[in-house]
Every structure is written in C-alpha cells, then in structure tokens.
PDB file of C-alpha atoms and ligand atoms in Angstrom:
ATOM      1  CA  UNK A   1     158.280  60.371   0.751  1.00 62.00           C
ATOM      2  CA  UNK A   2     160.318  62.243  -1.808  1.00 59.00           C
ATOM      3  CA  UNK A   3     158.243  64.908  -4.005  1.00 59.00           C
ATOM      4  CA  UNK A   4     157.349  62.970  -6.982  1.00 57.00           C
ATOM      5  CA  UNK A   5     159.073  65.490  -9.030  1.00 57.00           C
ATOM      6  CA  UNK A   6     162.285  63.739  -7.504  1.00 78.00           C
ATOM      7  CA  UNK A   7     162.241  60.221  -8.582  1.00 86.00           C
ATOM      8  CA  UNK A   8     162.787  58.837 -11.673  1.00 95.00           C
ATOM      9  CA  UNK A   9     160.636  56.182 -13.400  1.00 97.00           C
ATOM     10  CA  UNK A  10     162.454  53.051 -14.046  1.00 98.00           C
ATOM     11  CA  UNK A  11     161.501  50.410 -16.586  1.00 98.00           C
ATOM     12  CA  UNK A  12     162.405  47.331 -14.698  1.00 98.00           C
ATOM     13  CA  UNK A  13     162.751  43.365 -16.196  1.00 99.00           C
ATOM     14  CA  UNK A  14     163.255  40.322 -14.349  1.00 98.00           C
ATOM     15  CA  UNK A  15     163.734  37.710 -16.539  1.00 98.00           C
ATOM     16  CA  UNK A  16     165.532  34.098 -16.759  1.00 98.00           C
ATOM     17  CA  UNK A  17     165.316  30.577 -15.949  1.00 96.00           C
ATOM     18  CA  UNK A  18     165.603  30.430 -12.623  1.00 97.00           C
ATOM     19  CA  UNK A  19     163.577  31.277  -9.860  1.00 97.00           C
ATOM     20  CA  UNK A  20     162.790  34.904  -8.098  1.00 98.00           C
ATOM     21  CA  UNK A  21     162.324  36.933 -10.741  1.00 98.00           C
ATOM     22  CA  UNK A  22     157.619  37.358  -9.037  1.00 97.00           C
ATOM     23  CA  UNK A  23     159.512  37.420  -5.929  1.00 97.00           C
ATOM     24  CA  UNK A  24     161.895  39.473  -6.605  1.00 98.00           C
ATOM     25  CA  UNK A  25     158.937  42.537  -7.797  1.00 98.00           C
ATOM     26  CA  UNK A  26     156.601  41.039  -4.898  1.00 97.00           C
ATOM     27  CA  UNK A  27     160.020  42.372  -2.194  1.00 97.00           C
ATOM     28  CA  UNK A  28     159.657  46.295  -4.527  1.00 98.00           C
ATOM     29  CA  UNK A  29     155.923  46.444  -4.310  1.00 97.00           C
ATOM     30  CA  UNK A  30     156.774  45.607  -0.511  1.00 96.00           C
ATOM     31  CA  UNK A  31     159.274  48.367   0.055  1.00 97.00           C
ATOM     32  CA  UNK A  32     157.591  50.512  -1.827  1.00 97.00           C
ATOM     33  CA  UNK A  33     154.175  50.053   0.126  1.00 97.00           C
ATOM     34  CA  UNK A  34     156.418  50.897   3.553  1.00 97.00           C
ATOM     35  CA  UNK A  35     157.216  54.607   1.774  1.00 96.00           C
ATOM     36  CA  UNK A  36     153.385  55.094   1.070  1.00 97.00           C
ATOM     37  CA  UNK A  37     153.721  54.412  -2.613  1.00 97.00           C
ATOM     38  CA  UNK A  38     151.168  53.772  -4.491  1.00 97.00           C
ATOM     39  CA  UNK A  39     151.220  50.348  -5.684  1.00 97.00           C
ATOM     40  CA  UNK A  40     149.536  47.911  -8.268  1.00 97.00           C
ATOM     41  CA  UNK A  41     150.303  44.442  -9.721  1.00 96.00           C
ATOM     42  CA  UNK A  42     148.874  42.780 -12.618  1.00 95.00           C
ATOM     43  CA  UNK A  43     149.139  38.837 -13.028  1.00 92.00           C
ATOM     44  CA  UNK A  44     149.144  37.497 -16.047  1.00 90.00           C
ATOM     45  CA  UNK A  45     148.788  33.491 -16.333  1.00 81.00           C
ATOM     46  CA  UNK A  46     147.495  33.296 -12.896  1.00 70.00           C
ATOM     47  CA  UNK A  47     144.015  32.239 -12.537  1.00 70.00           C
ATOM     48  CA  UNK A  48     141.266  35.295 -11.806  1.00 69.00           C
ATOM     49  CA  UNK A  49     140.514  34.344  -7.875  1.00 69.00           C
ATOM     50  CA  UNK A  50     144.007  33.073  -7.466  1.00 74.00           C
ATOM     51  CA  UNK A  51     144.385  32.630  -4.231  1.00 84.00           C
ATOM     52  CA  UNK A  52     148.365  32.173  -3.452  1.00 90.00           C
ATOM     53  CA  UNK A  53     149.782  33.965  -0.225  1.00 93.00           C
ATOM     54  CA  UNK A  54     150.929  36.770  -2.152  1.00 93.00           C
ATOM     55  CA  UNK A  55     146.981  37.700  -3.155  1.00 92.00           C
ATOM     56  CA  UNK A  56     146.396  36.588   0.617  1.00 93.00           C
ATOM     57  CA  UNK A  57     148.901  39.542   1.851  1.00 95.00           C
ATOM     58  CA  UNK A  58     148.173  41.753  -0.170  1.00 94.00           C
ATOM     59  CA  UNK A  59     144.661  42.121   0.949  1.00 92.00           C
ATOM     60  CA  UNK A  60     145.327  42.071   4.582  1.00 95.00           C
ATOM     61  CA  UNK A  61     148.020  44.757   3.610  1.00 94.00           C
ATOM     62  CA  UNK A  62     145.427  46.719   1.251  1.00 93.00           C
ATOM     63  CA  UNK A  63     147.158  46.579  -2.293  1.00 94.00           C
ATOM     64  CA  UNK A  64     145.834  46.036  -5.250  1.00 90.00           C
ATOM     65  CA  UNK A  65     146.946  42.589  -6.880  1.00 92.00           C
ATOM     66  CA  UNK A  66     144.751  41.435 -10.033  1.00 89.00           C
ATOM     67  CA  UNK A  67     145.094  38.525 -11.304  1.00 84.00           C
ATOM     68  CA  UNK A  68     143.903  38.673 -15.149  1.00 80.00           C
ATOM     69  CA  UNK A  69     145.134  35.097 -16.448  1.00 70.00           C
ATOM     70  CA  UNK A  70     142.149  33.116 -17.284  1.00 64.00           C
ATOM     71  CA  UNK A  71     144.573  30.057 -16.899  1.00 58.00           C
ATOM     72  CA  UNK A  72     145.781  30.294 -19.966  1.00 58.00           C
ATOM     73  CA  UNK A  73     148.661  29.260 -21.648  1.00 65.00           C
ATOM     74  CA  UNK A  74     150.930  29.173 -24.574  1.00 66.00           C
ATOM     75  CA  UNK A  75     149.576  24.990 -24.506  1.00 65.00           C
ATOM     76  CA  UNK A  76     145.847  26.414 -24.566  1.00 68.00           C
ATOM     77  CA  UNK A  77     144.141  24.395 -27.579  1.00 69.00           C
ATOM     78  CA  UNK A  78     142.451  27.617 -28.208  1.00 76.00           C
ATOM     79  CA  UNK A  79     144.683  30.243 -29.615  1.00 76.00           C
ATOM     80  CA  UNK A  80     142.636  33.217 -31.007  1.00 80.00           C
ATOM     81  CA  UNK A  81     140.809  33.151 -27.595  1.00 80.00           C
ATOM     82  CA  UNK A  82     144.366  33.361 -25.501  1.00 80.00           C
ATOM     83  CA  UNK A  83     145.508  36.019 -27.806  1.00 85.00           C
ATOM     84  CA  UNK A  84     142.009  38.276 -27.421  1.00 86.00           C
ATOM     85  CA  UNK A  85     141.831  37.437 -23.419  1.00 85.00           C
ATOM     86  CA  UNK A  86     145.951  38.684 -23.862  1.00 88.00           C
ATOM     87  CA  UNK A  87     145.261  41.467 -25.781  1.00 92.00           C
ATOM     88  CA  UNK A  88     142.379  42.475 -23.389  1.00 91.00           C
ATOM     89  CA  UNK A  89     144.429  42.189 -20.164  1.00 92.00           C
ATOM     90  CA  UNK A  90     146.814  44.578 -21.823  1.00 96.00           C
ATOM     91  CA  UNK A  91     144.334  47.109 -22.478  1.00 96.00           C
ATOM     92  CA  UNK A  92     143.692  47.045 -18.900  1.00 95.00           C
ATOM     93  CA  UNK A  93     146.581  47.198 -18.213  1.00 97.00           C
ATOM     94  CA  UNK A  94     147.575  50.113 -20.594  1.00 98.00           C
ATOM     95  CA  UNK A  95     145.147  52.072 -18.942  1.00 98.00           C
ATOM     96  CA  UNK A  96     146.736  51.894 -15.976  1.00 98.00           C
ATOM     97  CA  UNK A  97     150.075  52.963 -17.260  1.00 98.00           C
ATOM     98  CA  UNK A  98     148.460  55.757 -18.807  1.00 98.00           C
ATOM     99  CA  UNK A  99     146.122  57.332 -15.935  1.00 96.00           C
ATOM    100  CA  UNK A 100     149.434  58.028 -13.899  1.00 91.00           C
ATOM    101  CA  UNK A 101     147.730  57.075 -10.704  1.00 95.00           C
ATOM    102  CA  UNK A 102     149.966  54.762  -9.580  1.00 97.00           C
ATOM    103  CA  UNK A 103     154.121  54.657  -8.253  1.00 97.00           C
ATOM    104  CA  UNK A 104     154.738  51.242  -9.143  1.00 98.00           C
ATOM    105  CA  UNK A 105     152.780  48.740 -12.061  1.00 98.00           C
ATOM    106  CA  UNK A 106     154.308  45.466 -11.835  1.00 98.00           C
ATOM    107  CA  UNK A 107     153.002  42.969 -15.008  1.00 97.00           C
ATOM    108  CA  UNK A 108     153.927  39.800 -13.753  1.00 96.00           C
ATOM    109  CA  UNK A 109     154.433  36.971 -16.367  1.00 95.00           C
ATOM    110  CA  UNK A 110     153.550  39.208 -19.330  1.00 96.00           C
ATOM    111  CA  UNK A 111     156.961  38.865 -21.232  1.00 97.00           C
ATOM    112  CA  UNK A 112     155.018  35.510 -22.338  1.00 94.00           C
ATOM    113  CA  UNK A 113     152.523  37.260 -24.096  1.00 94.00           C
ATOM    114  CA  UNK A 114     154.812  39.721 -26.298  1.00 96.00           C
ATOM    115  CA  UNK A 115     156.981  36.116 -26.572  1.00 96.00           C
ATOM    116  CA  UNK A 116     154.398  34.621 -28.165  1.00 92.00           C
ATOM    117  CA  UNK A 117     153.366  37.159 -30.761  1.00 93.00           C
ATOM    118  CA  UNK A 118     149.938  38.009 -28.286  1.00 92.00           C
ATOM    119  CA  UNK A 119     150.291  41.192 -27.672  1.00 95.00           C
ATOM    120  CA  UNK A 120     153.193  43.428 -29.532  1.00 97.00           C
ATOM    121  CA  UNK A 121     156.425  44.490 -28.598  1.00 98.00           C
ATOM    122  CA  UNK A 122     156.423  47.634 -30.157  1.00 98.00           C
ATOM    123  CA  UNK A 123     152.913  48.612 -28.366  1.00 98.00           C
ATOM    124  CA  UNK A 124     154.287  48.013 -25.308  1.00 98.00           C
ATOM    125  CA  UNK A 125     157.695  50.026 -25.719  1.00 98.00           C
ATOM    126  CA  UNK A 126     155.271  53.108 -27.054  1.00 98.00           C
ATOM    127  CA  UNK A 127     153.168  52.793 -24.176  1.00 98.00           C
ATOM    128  CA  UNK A 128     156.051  52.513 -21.571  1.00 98.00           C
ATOM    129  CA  UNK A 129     157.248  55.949 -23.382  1.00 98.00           C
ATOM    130  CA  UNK A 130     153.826  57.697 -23.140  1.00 98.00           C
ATOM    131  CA  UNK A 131     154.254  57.012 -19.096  1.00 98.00           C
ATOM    132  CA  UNK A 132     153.876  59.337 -16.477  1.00 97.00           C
ATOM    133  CA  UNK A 133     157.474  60.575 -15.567  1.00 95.00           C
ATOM    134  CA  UNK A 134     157.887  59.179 -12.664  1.00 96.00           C
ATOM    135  CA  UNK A 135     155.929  55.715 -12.766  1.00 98.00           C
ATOM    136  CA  UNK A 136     158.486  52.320 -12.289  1.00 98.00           C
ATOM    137  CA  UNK A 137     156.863  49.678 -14.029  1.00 98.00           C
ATOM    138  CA  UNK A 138     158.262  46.371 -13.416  1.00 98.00           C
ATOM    139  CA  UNK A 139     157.951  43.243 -16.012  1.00 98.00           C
ATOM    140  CA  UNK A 140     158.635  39.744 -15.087  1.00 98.00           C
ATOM    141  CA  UNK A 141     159.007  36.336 -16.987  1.00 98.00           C
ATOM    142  CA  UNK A 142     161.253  34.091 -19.025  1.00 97.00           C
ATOM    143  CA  UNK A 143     162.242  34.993 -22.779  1.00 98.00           C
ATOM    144  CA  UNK A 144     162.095  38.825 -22.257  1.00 98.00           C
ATOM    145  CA  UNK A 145     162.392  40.141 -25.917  1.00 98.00           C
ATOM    146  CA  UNK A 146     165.347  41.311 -26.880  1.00 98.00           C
ATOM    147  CA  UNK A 147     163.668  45.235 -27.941  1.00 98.00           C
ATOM    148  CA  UNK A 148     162.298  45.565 -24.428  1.00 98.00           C
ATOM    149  CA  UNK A 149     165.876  44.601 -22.781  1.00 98.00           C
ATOM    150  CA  UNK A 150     167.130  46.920 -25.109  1.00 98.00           C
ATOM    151  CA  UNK A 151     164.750  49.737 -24.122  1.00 98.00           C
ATOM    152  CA  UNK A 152     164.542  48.839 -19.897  1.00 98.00           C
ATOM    153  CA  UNK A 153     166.312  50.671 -17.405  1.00 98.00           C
ATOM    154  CA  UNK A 154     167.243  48.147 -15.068  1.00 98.00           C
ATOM    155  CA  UNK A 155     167.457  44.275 -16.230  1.00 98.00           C
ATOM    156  CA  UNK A 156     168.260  40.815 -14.016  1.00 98.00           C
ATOM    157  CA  UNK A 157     168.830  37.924 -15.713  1.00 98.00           C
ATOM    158  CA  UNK A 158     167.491  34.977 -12.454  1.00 98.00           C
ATOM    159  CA  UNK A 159     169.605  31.547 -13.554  1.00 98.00           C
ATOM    160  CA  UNK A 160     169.399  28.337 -12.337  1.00 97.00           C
ATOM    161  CA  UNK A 161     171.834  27.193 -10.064  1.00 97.00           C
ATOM    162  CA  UNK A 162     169.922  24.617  -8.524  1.00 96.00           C
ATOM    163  CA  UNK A 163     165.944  23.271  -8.084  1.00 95.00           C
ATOM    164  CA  UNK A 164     165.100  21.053  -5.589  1.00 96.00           C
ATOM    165  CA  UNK A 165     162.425  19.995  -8.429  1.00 94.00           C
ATOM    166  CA  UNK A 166     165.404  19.387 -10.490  1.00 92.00           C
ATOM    167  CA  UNK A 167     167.501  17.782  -7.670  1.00 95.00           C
ATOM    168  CA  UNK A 168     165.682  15.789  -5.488  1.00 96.00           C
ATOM    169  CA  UNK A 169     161.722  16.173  -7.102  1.00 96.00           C
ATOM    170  CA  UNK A 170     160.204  18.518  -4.525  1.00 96.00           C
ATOM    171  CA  UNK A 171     157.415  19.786  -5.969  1.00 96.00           C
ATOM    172  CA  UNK A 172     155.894  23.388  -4.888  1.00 94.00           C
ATOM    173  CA  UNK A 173     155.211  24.605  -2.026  1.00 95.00           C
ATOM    174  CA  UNK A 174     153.226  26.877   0.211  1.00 96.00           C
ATOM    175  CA  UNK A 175     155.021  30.001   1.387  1.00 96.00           C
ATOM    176  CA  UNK A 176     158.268  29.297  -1.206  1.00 96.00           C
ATOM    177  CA  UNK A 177     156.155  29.070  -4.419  1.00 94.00           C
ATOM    178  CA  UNK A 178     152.810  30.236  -4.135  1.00 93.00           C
TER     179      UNK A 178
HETATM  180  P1  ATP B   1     158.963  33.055  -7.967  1.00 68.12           P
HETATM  181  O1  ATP B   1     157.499  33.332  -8.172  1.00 68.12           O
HETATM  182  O2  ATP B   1     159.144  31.993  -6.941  1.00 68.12           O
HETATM  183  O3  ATP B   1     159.769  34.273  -7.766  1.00 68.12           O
HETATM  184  P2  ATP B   1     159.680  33.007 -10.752  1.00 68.12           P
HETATM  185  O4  ATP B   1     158.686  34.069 -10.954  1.00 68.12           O
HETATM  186  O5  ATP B   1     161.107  33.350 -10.992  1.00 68.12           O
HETATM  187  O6  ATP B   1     159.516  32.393  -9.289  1.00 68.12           O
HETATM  188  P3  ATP B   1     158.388  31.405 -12.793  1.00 68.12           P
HETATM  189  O7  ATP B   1     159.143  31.240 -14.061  1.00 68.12           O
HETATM  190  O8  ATP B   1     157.246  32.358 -12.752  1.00 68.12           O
HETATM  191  O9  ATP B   1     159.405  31.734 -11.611  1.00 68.12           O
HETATM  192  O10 ATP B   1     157.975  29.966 -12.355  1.00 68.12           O
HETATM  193  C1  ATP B   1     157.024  29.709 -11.331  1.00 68.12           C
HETATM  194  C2  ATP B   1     157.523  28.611 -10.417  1.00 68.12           C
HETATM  195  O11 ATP B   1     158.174  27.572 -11.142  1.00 68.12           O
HETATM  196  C3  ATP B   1     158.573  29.121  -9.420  1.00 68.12           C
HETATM  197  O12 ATP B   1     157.996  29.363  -8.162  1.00 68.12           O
HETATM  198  C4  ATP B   1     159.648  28.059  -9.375  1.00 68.12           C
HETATM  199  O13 ATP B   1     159.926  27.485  -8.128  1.00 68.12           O
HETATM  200  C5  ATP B   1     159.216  27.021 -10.359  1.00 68.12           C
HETATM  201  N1  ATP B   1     160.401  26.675 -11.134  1.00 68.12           N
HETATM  202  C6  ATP B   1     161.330  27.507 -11.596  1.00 68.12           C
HETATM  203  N2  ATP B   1     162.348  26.826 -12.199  1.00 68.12           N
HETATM  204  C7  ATP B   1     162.027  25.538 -12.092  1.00 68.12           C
HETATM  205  C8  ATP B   1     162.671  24.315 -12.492  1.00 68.12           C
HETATM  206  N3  ATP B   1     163.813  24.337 -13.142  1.00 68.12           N
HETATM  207  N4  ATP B   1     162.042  23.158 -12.211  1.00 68.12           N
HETATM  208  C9  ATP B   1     160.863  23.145 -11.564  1.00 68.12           C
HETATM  209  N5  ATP B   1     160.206  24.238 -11.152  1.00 68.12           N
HETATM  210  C10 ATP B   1     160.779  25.428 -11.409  1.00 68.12           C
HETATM  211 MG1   MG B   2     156.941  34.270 -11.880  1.00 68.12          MG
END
C-alpha cells in the first residue's frame, strides 16, 4: 500500500435512475479491501439486521457494513421520527468521517435524506471539508443535490437503459439485487 501521505481523498457520487450506482461502491470497498484499506459502509434505508449477500460477504470477508435504516422511508406516515432516526444516523456517521480511522466511508442511499430536507446539505459539504486528507468517501442514491455534485470530486450519473422489471416484470433477485 501507498504511504497515506500519497493518496488523495476523493469525494465520490453515484447517482441516477438506473441501476449500479450500491454496486458500483460495493466493487471500491472490494478493491480497496484487496490493498489492505481500511474500509466502512453505512446503509441508509436498509433495515438494521439486513441480511442481503452484500452484509453476508462482508462478514465472511471481515468489513464493517452497518445498516442504520430503520426501514424508513420518504412514504413513512411518521415524519419527525424519519427525520430524528436521519439526523441520528448522520451523527454516526459524522463521527466516522471525523475520527480519520478509516480509507474508504461509503453512505449508501443517503442522498435521500439531504433530498428530502432530513439532514442538510450544507452540514454535510462542511463535514466532507473537515475530513481527514486522505479519506474517499463515497455517496450513493437518486436525486443527488445539485451543491454536493457541485462540491464532489468524481460524479456518475447510472441511467436506465433497460429493467427487466420494466421489460418483462422480473422482480428482484438474489445475487443481482440483494
Ligand atoms: P444496485 O444496488 O443493484 O447497484 P442501485 O443502488 O443503483 O442498484 P437503487 O436506486 O438503490 O439502485 O434501487 C435498488 C434496486 O431497485 C436495484 O437493485 C434495482 O434493480 C431496482 N431498480 C432500479 N431501477 C428500477 C426500475 N426502473 N424498475 C424496477 N426496479 C428498479
Ligand atoms: Mg442503491
């Protein structure tokens, strides 16, 4: 591995309608786990316990994959307790932006939750400012705000081409979605 010193921290975004952009992170936080990074994922939406084959993977492979999302939503009939639980899984998450002892911070799904008004924009800029040097810290979701594109390194826009939910009503499956 490369002195630390060497590498440049990237803000990353995957954002989009069409499908990859969990993937997409799930393939750095692979490659970066072969060059002895250290590694972390949040997940935001997903439910705590989530069991999908990523979480499955990652524990056989030892990383640290947590999922904070209480199940909610943006349809949650309870808004001031999706915006606290939001607000809270940021702070967590803030922390570990912060601490510097990480390589790589992936916060998957959390563009919802500056989308939405839950959590702010501007926070989240300042914080990705205050970062250690050399931590990448890749975001993923639909409706990435415009500031944080603005402010990101490295930005992919995933589009729909084609979904066999779309096409032909093949619903999810194991191994391709989850
Ligand atoms: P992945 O986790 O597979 O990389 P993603 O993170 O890009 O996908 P999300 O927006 O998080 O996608 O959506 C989660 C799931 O919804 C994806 O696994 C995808 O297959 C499914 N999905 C995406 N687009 C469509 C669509 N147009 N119709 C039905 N399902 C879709
Ligand atoms: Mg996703």
């Amino acid at each position: 591995m490369k002195p630390r010193r060497e590498r440049h921290g990237l803000v990353i975004v995957n954002t989009g309608d069409g499908k990859g952009k969990t993937t997409a992170a799930l393939g750095v936080l692979f490659r970066a786990w072969g060059r002895d990074f250290r590694v972390r994922m949040f997940q935001f939406i997903k439910h705590t316990g989530a069991r999908f084959g990523e979480q499955r993977a990652a524990e056989r492979l030892g990383i640290r994959i947590e999922a904070l999302g209480d199940g909610f939503t943006w349809l949650s009939k309870d808004m001031d307790r999706t915006t606290a639980l939001a607000v809270e899984q940021w702070g967590r998450c803030r922390e570990a932006i912060l601490q510097g002892d990480d390589d790589i911070i992936i916060l998957d799904e959390f563009t919802y939750a500056m989308h939405y008004g839950w959590v702010s924009v501007d926070e989240v800029i300042d914080t990705l400012k205050q970062r250690p040097r050399t931590l990448h810290v890749i975001i993923t979701g639909r409706y990435a705000p415009q500031e944080l594109i603005d402010f990101a390194d490295l930005v992919t826009e995933m589009r729909m081409v084609k979904h066999p939910y779309e096409t032909q009503g093949i619903k999810a499956q194991q191994g391709i979605e989850f």
